[in-house]
Amino acid sequence: QVQLVESGGGLVQAGGSLRVSCTASGFTFSSYHMGWFRQTRGKEREFVAAISTSGVNRRYSDSVRGRFIISRDNAKNTAYLQMNSLKPEDTAVYYCARSSRFNILSTMQEAYDYWGQGTQVTVSS
């Protein structure tokens, strides 16, 4: 019943911007921290950003801090990842996930219990 659906991926030139969305259903969205991860071909999935239930607290990986902004609209059951100043290294499949932790914004995959199908983001040079 829990479902997370990403959208908004695509092809962007280096230096450009893109916003990906994650629409949730099947649970009380506002009660859960949410996160974004990404995975490049041949590499392990890595943490990108996380946001607390109300959106007050946010956490970012060092590689995206200052360029990406995570946000959420609880009325729309949607989490967003605004990606600015994109680099070719940002090319990956981006996944949103629901956190199973209530006390922290975790960077570990193990702390997230439901995942979306992913959306491809490709940054050309």
XYZ file of N, CA, C and O in Angstrom, residues 21-83:
252
model
N 10.573 15.206 -8.102
C 9.517 15.129 -7.105
C 9.287 13.691 -6.674
O 9.577 12.755 -7.411
N 8.752 13.541 -5.489
C 8.404 12.230 -4.950
C 7.029 12.332 -4.321
O 6.859 12.986 -3.286
N 6.056 11.702 -4.938
C 4.698 11.718 -4.423
C 4.427 10.444 -3.641
O 4.639 9.340 -4.147
N 3.958 10.610 -2.421
C 3.746 9.487 -1.514
C 2.270 9.183 -1.316
O 1.414 10.072 -1.380
N 1.991 7.923 -1.050
C 0.632 7.506 -0.739
C 0.675 6.258 0.130
O 1.687 5.567 0.190
N -0.426 5.983 0.811
C -0.520 4.778 1.615
C -0.048 4.907 3.048
O -0.020 3.913 3.781
N 0.326 6.104 3.449
C 0.746 6.338 4.830
C 0.627 7.816 5.150
O 0.400 8.636 4.249
N 0.769 8.140 6.424
C 0.689 9.528 6.847
C 2.028 10.196 6.551
O 2.968 10.119 7.345
N 2.098 10.846 5.425
C 3.340 11.420 4.926
C 4.003 12.355 5.931
O 5.220 12.321 6.121
N 3.212 13.195 6.566
C 3.749 14.200 7.471
C 4.367 13.619 8.742
O 5.013 14.349 9.493
N 4.196 12.323 8.970
C 4.745 11.682 10.163
C 6.129 11.075 9.942
O 6.726 10.550 10.878
N 6.635 11.149 8.722
C 7.898 10.499 8.398
C 8.935 11.444 7.818
O 8.624 12.297 6.987
N 10.174 11.241 8.268
C 11.299 11.897 7.612
C 11.456 11.262 6.228
O 11.155 10.090 6.035
N 11.943 12.034 5.282
C 12.138 11.536 3.929
C 13.564 11.784 3.467
O 14.231 12.711 3.935
N 14.011 10.956 2.548
C 15.363 11.113 2.044
C 15.458 10.907 0.548
O 14.563 10.326 -0.076
N 16.534 11.417 -0.020
C 16.875 11.188 -1.419
C 18.233 10.503 -1.489
O 19.183 10.909 -0.803
N 18.321 9.478 -2.312
C 19.559 8.773 -2.590
C 19.762 8.742 -4.091
O 18.831 8.986 -4.857
N 20.977 8.432 -4.509
C 21.226 8.289 -5.933
C 22.197 7.139 -6.170
O 22.995 6.781 -5.313
N 22.121 6.577 -7.372
C 22.982 5.456 -7.713
C 23.457 5.586 -9.155
O 22.657 5.719 -10.072
N 24.771 5.537 -9.312
C 25.400 5.568 -10.621
C 25.740 4.146 -11.029
O 26.043 3.300 -10.179
N 25.702 3.886 -12.329
C 26.000 2.546 -12.835
C 27.333 2.046 -12.301
O 28.354 2.733 -12.416
N 27.309 0.864 -11.707
C 28.517 0.250 -11.195
C 28.935 0.688 -9.807
O 29.944 0.201 -9.290
N 28.171 1.587 -9.200
C 28.511 2.070 -7.877
C 27.374 1.817 -6.891
O 26.236 1.563 -7.274
N 27.714 1.912 -5.627
C 26.724 1.717 -4.583
C 25.818 2.937 -4.465
O 26.174 4.039 -4.871
N 24.663 2.723 -3.921
C 23.733 3.816 -3.710
C 24.271 4.747 -2.623
O 24.768 4.285 -1.592
N 24.174 6.031 -2.855
C 24.705 6.992 -1.898
C 23.649 7.992 -1.444
O 22.751 8.371 -2.192
N 23.812 8.428 -0.225
C 22.924 9.404 0.368
C 23.097 10.761 -0.291
O 24.214 11.181 -0.592
N 21.985 11.453 -0.497
C 22.009 12.785 -1.078
C 21.502 13.832 -0.094
O 22.182 14.811 0.203
N 20.293 13.618 0.412
C 19.688 14.596 1.307
C 18.551 13.972 2.094
O 17.989 12.959 1.698
N 18.222 14.579 3.213
C 17.099 14.119 4.021
C 16.410 15.322 4.641
O 17.022 16.374 4.838
N 15.144 15.153 4.960
C 14.358 16.236 5.523
C 13.442 15.704 6.613
O 12.882 14.613 6.497
N 13.288 16.467 7.675
C 12.466 16.053 8.792
C 10.983 16.191 8.458
O 10.599 16.750 7.436
N 10.155 15.686 9.340
C 8.717 15.626 9.092
C 8.087 16.966 8.713
O 7.285 17.036 7.778
N 8.456 18.005 9.415
C 7.890 19.324 9.166
C 8.709 20.152 8.184
O 8.274 21.226 7.769
N 9.885 19.655 7.827
C 10.742 20.379 6.920
C 11.706 21.334 7.599
O 12.485 22.011 6.918
N 11.688 21.383 8.907
C 12.545 22.301 9.640
C 14.016 21.892 9.568
O 14.897 22.742 9.390
N 14.280 20.597 9.690
C 15.654 20.103 9.674
C 15.982 19.451 8.342
O 15.188 18.680 7.802
N 17.165 19.770 7.827
C 17.609 19.225 6.552
C 19.057 18.782 6.671
O 19.842 19.372 7.400
N 19.416 17.745 5.911
C 20.761 17.212 5.931
C 21.191 16.895 4.505
O 20.397 16.384 3.726
N 22.443 17.189 4.175
C 22.953 16.981 2.832
C 24.294 16.280 2.840
O 25.076 16.408 3.781
N 24.566 15.549 1.775
C 25.893 14.994 1.588
C 26.836 16.138 1.224
O 26.405 17.173 0.703
N 28.118 15.943 1.478
C 29.094 16.981 1.170
C 29.119 17.323 -0.318
O 29.370 18.467 -0.699
N 28.862 16.334 -1.153
C 28.961 16.535 -2.586
C 27.861 17.422 -3.166
O 28.033 17.985 -4.252
N 26.745 17.559 -2.464
C 25.643 18.356 -3.001
C 25.313 19.583 -2.165
O 24.545 20.447 -2.617
N 25.887 19.677 -0.994
C 25.615 20.806 -0.115
C 25.922 22.131 -0.815
O 26.977 22.299 -1.412
N 24.972 23.058 -0.735
C 25.144 24.344 -1.382
C 24.599 24.391 -2.784
O 24.443 25.482 -3.351
N 24.320 23.234 -3.370
C 23.784 23.172 -4.728
C 22.368 22.613 -4.771
O 21.546 23.059 -5.570
N 22.088 21.643 -3.913
C 20.785 21.000 -3.887
C 19.980 21.479 -2.685
O 20.540 21.771 -1.626
N 18.673 21.539 -2.856
C 17.773 21.901 -1.770
C 16.659 20.859 -1.680
O 15.941 20.630 -2.655
N 16.527 20.244 -0.513
C 15.438 19.309 -0.288
C 14.296 20.053 0.393
O 14.520 20.910 1.259
N 13.078 19.756 -0.005
C 11.920 20.396 0.593
C 10.749 19.420 0.572
O 10.837 18.332 0.001
N 9.665 19.821 1.197
C 8.480 18.974 1.175
C 7.232 19.813 1.325
O 7.258 20.896 1.915
N 6.148 19.311 0.798
C 4.845 19.936 0.929
C 3.919 18.856 1.474
O 3.431 18.007 0.728
N 3.711 18.877 2.775
C 2.913 17.825 3.399
C 1.458 17.825 2.938
O 0.810 16.780 2.928
N 0.948 18.977 2.561
C -0.420 19.052 2.066
C -0.574 18.327 0.738
O -1.665 17.876 0.388
N 0.533 18.213 -0.006
C 0.529 17.528 -1.289
C 1.161 16.144 -1.227
O 1.283 15.475 -2.248
N 1.564 15.723 -0.031
C 2.236 14.430 0.147
C 3.420 14.281 -0.802
O 3.627 13.222 -1.395
N 4.187 15.341 -0.930
C 5.263 15.351 -1.906
C 6.559 15.889 -1.332
O 6.556 16.895 -0.623
N 7.660 15.203 -1.652
C 9.001 15.676 -1.328
C 9.676 16.091 -2.623
O 9.414 15.518 -3.684
N 10.552 17.072 -2.537
C 11.226 17.599 -3.716
C 12.731 17.637 -3.510
O 13.227 17.738 -2.391
N 13.438 17.578 -4.616
C 14.869 17.808 -4.604
C 15.179 18.779 -5.730
O 15.106 18.420 -6.904
N 15.479 20.013 -5.360
C 15.863 21.031 -6.329
C 17.362 20.926 -6.542
O 18.140 21.089 -5.602
N 17.769 20.654 -7.762
C 19.173 20.463 -8.089
C 19.660 21.619 -8.952
O 19.174 21.814 -10.059
